[in-house]
Coordinates of C-alpha atoms in Angstrom, one line a residue:
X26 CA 36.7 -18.7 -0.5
X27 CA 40.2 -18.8 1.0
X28 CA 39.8 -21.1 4.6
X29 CA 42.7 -19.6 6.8
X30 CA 41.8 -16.1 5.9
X31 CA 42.4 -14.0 8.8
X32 CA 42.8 -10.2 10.1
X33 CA 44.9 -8.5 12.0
X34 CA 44.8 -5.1 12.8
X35 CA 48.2 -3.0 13.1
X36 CA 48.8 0.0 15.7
X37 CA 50.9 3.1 13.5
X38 CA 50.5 5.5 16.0
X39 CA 48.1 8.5 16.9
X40 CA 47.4 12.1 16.2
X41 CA 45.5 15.3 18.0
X42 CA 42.6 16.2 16.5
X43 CA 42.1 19.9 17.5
X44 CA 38.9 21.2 18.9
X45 CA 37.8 23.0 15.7
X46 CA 37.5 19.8 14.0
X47 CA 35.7 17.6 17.1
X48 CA 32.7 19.1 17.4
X49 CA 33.2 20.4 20.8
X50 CA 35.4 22.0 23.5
X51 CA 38.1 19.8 23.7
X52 CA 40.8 18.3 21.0
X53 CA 40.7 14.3 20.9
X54 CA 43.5 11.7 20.8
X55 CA 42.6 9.3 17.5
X56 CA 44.7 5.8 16.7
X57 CA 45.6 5.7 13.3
X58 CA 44.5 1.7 12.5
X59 CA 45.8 -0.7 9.6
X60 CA 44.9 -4.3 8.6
X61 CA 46.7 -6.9 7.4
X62 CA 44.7 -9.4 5.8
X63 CA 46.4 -13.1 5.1
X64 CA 44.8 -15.3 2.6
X65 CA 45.7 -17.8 0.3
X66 CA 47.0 -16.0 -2.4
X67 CA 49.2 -13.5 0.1
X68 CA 49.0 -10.6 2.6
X69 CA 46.9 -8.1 1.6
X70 CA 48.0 -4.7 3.3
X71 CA 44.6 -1.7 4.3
X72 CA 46.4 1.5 4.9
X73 CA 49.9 1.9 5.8
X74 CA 49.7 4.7 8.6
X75 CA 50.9 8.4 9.0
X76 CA 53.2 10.0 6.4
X77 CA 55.6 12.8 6.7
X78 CA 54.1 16.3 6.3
X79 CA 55.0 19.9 6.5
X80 CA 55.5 21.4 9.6
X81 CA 51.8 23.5 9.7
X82 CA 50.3 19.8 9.3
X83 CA 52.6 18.7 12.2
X84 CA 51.6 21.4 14.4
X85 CA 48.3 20.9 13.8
X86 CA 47.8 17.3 14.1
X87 CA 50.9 16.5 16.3
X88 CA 51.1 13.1 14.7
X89 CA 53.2 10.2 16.9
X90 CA 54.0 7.4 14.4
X91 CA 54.8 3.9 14.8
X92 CA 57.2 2.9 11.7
X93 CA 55.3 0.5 9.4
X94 CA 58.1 -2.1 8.8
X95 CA 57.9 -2.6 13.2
X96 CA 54.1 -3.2 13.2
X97 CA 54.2 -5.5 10.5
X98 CA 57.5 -7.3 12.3
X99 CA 55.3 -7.2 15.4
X100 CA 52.9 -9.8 13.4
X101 CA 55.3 -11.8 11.7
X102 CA 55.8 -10.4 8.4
X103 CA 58.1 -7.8 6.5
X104 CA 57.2 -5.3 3.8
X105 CA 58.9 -7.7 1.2
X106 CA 55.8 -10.1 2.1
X107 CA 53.2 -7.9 1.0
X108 CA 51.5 -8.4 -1.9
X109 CA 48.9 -6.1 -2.4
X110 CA 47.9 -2.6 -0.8
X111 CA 44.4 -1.1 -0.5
X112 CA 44.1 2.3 0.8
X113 CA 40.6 3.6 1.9
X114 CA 41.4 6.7 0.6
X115 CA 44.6 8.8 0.1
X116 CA 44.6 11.1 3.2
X117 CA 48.2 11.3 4.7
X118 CA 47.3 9.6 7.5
X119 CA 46.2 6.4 5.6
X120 CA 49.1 6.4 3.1
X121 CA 51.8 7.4 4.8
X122 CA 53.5 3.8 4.1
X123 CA 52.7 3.4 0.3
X124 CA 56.4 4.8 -1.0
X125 CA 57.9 2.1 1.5
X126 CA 56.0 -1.0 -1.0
X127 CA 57.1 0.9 -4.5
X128 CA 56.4 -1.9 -7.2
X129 CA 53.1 -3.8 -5.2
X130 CA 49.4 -2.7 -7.0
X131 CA 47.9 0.0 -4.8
X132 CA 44.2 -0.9 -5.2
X133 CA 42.4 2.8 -5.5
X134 CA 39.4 4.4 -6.7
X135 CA 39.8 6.2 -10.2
X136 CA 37.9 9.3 -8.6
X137 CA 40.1 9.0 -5.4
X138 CA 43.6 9.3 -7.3
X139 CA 42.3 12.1 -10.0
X140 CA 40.9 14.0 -6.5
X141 CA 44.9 13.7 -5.1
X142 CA 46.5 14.6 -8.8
X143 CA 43.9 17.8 -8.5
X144 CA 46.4 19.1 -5.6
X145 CA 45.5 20.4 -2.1
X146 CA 44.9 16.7 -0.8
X147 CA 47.8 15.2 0.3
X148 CA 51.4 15.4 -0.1
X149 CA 52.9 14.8 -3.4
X150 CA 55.5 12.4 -2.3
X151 CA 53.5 9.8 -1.1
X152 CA 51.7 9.9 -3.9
X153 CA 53.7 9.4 -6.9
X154 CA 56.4 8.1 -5.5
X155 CA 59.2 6.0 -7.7
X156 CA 57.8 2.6 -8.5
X157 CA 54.4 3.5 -7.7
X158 CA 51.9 1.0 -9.1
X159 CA 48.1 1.9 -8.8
X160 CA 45.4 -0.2 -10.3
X161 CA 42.6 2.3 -10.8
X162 CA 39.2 0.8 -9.9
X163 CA 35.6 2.3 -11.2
X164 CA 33.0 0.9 -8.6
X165 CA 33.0 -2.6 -6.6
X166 CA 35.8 -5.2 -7.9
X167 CA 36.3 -8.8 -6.2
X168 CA 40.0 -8.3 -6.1
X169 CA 41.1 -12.2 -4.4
X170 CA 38.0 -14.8 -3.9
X171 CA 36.2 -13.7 -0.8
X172 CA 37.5 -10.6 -0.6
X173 CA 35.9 -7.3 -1.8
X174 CA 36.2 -3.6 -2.7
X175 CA 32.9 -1.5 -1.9
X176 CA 33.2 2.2 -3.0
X177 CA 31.8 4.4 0.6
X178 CA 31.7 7.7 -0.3
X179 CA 31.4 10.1 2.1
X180 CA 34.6 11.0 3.9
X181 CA 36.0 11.3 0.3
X182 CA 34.4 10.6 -3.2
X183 CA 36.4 7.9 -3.9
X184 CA 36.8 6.3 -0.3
X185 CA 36.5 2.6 -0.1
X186 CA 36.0 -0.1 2.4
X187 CA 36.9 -3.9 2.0
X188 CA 35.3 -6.9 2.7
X189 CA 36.5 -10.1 3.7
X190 CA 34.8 -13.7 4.3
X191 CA 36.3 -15.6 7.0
X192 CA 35.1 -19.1 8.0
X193 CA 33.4 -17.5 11.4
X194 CA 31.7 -14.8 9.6
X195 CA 32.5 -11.6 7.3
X196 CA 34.5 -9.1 8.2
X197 CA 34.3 -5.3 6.5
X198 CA 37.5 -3.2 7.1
X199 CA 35.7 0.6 6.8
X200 CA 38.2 2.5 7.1
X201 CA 36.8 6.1 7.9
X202 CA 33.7 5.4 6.1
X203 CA 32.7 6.2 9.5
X204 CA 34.9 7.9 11.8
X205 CA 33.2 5.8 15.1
X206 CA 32.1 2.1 15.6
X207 CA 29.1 4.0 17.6
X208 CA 28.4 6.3 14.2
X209 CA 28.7 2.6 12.3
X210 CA 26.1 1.2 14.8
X211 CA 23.5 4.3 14.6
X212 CA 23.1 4.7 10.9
X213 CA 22.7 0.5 10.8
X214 CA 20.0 1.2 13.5
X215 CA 18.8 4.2 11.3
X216 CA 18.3 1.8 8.1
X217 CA 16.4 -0.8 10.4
X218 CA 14.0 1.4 11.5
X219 CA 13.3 2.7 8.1
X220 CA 13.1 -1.1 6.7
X221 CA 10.7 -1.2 9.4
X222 CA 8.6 1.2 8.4
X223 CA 9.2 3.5 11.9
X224 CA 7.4 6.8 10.8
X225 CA 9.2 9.5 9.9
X226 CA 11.0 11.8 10.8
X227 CA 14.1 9.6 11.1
X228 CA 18.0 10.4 10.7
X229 CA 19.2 9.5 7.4
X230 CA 21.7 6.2 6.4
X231 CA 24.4 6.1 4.4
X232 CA 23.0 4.6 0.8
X233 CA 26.0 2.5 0.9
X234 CA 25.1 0.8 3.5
X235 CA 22.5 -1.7 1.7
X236 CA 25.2 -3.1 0.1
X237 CA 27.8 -3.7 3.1
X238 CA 24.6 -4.9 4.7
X239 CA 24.2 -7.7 1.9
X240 CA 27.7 -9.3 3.1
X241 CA 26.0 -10.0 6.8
X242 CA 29.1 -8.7 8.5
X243 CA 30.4 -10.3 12.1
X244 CA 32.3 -7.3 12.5
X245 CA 33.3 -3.9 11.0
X246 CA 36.4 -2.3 11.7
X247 CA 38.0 1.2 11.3
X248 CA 40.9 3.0 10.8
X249 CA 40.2 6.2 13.7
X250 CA 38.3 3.7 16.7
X251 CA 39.8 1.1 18.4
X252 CA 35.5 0.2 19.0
X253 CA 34.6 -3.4 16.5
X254 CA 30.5 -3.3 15.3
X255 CA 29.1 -6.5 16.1
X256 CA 25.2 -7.3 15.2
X257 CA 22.9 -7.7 18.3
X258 CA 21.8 -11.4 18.9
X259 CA 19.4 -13.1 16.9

């Protein structure tokens, strides 16, 4: 495992989620969260932030972006220096950056591309893009030593999170596996009580979450929620 592995997370902006799509009365403001991930081997880049869409989308969402090459100048690095790009999945607001790092893999889940290439998903142009270079992955990979792609379907079929060992614990970057640190923290409490044997009823987990649970993360991070998951005390 690399030992100066380290995360940072990059601000690129907000959008207005309307009311029909919160759940209740009133719209909500959401961040729009990358992560730039430096190891040994180079700077990993999760998500590159809000693309350009049509004007319905732009009403709808009212998207305020921060320009990927400032928030990566803001920690010390320029889009030349990336070296790979994993996008959790292929919304518009997570790979609104790609067509700015044509030529770099674009780590992706096979059923997450073929889902874009169906149509109706996102836009076209930050899709295939000139010099676009996806590596196509079917399932969990160990892309750099200590670092990990988990599929977490859900949001999407293909979504993804990633997973990254750092000397003072693991870190999993989950993108919108869960929209909410808080929804994170109840389905982990959710699979506890079932391990327990609390009797049912009892809300159900996430089956993906056995898995992200093997890595014994320090933190989780996401791409909508500013909130970090950390485990109670022992």
């Amino acid at each position: 495992m690399a030992n100066d592995t380290s995360v940072r997370r990059l601000d690129l902006g907000y959008f207005v989620r309307p009311a029909v799509e919160t759940g209740g009365p009133e719209p909500r403001v959401e961040p729009v969260l990358a992560y730039l991930v430096r190891h040994d081997r180079g700077l990993i880049l999760f998500d590159t932030g809000i693309g350009a869409a049509d004007p319905e989308t732009e009403a709808h969402y009212r998207p305020r972006r921060r320009a990927l090459p400032e928030a990566l100048a803001a920690a010390g690095v320029a889009l030349a220096d990336v070296s790979l790009v994993v996008n959790c999945h292929l919304h518009f607001d997570h790979c609104g950056g790609n067509p700015l790092l044509g030529g770099r893999p674009i780590l992706v889940q096979d059923v997450e591309l073929a889902t874009a290439r169906g149509g109706g998903y996102t836009f076209d142009e930050l899709l295939d893009f000139p010099d676009a270079t996806y590596e196509e992955l079917a399932g969990e990979a160990e892309i750099w030593p200590g670092v990990h792609i988990i599929p977490t379907p859900g949001h999407t079929d293909g979504h993804q999170s990633l997973v990254v060992r750092q000397p003072d614990g693991t870190v999993i970057l989950a993108g919108q596996a869960h929209d909410f640190g808080s929804e994170f923290a109840s389905d982990h409490l959710a699979r506890r009580a079932a391990l327990d044997g609390v009797t049912q009823p009892l809300p159900p987990y996430r089956p993906w979450l056995d898995r992200l649970t093997d890595f014994d993360p320090r933190r989780v991070l996401f791409a909508h929620d500013c909130a970090v998951w950390e485990p109670s005390s022992d």
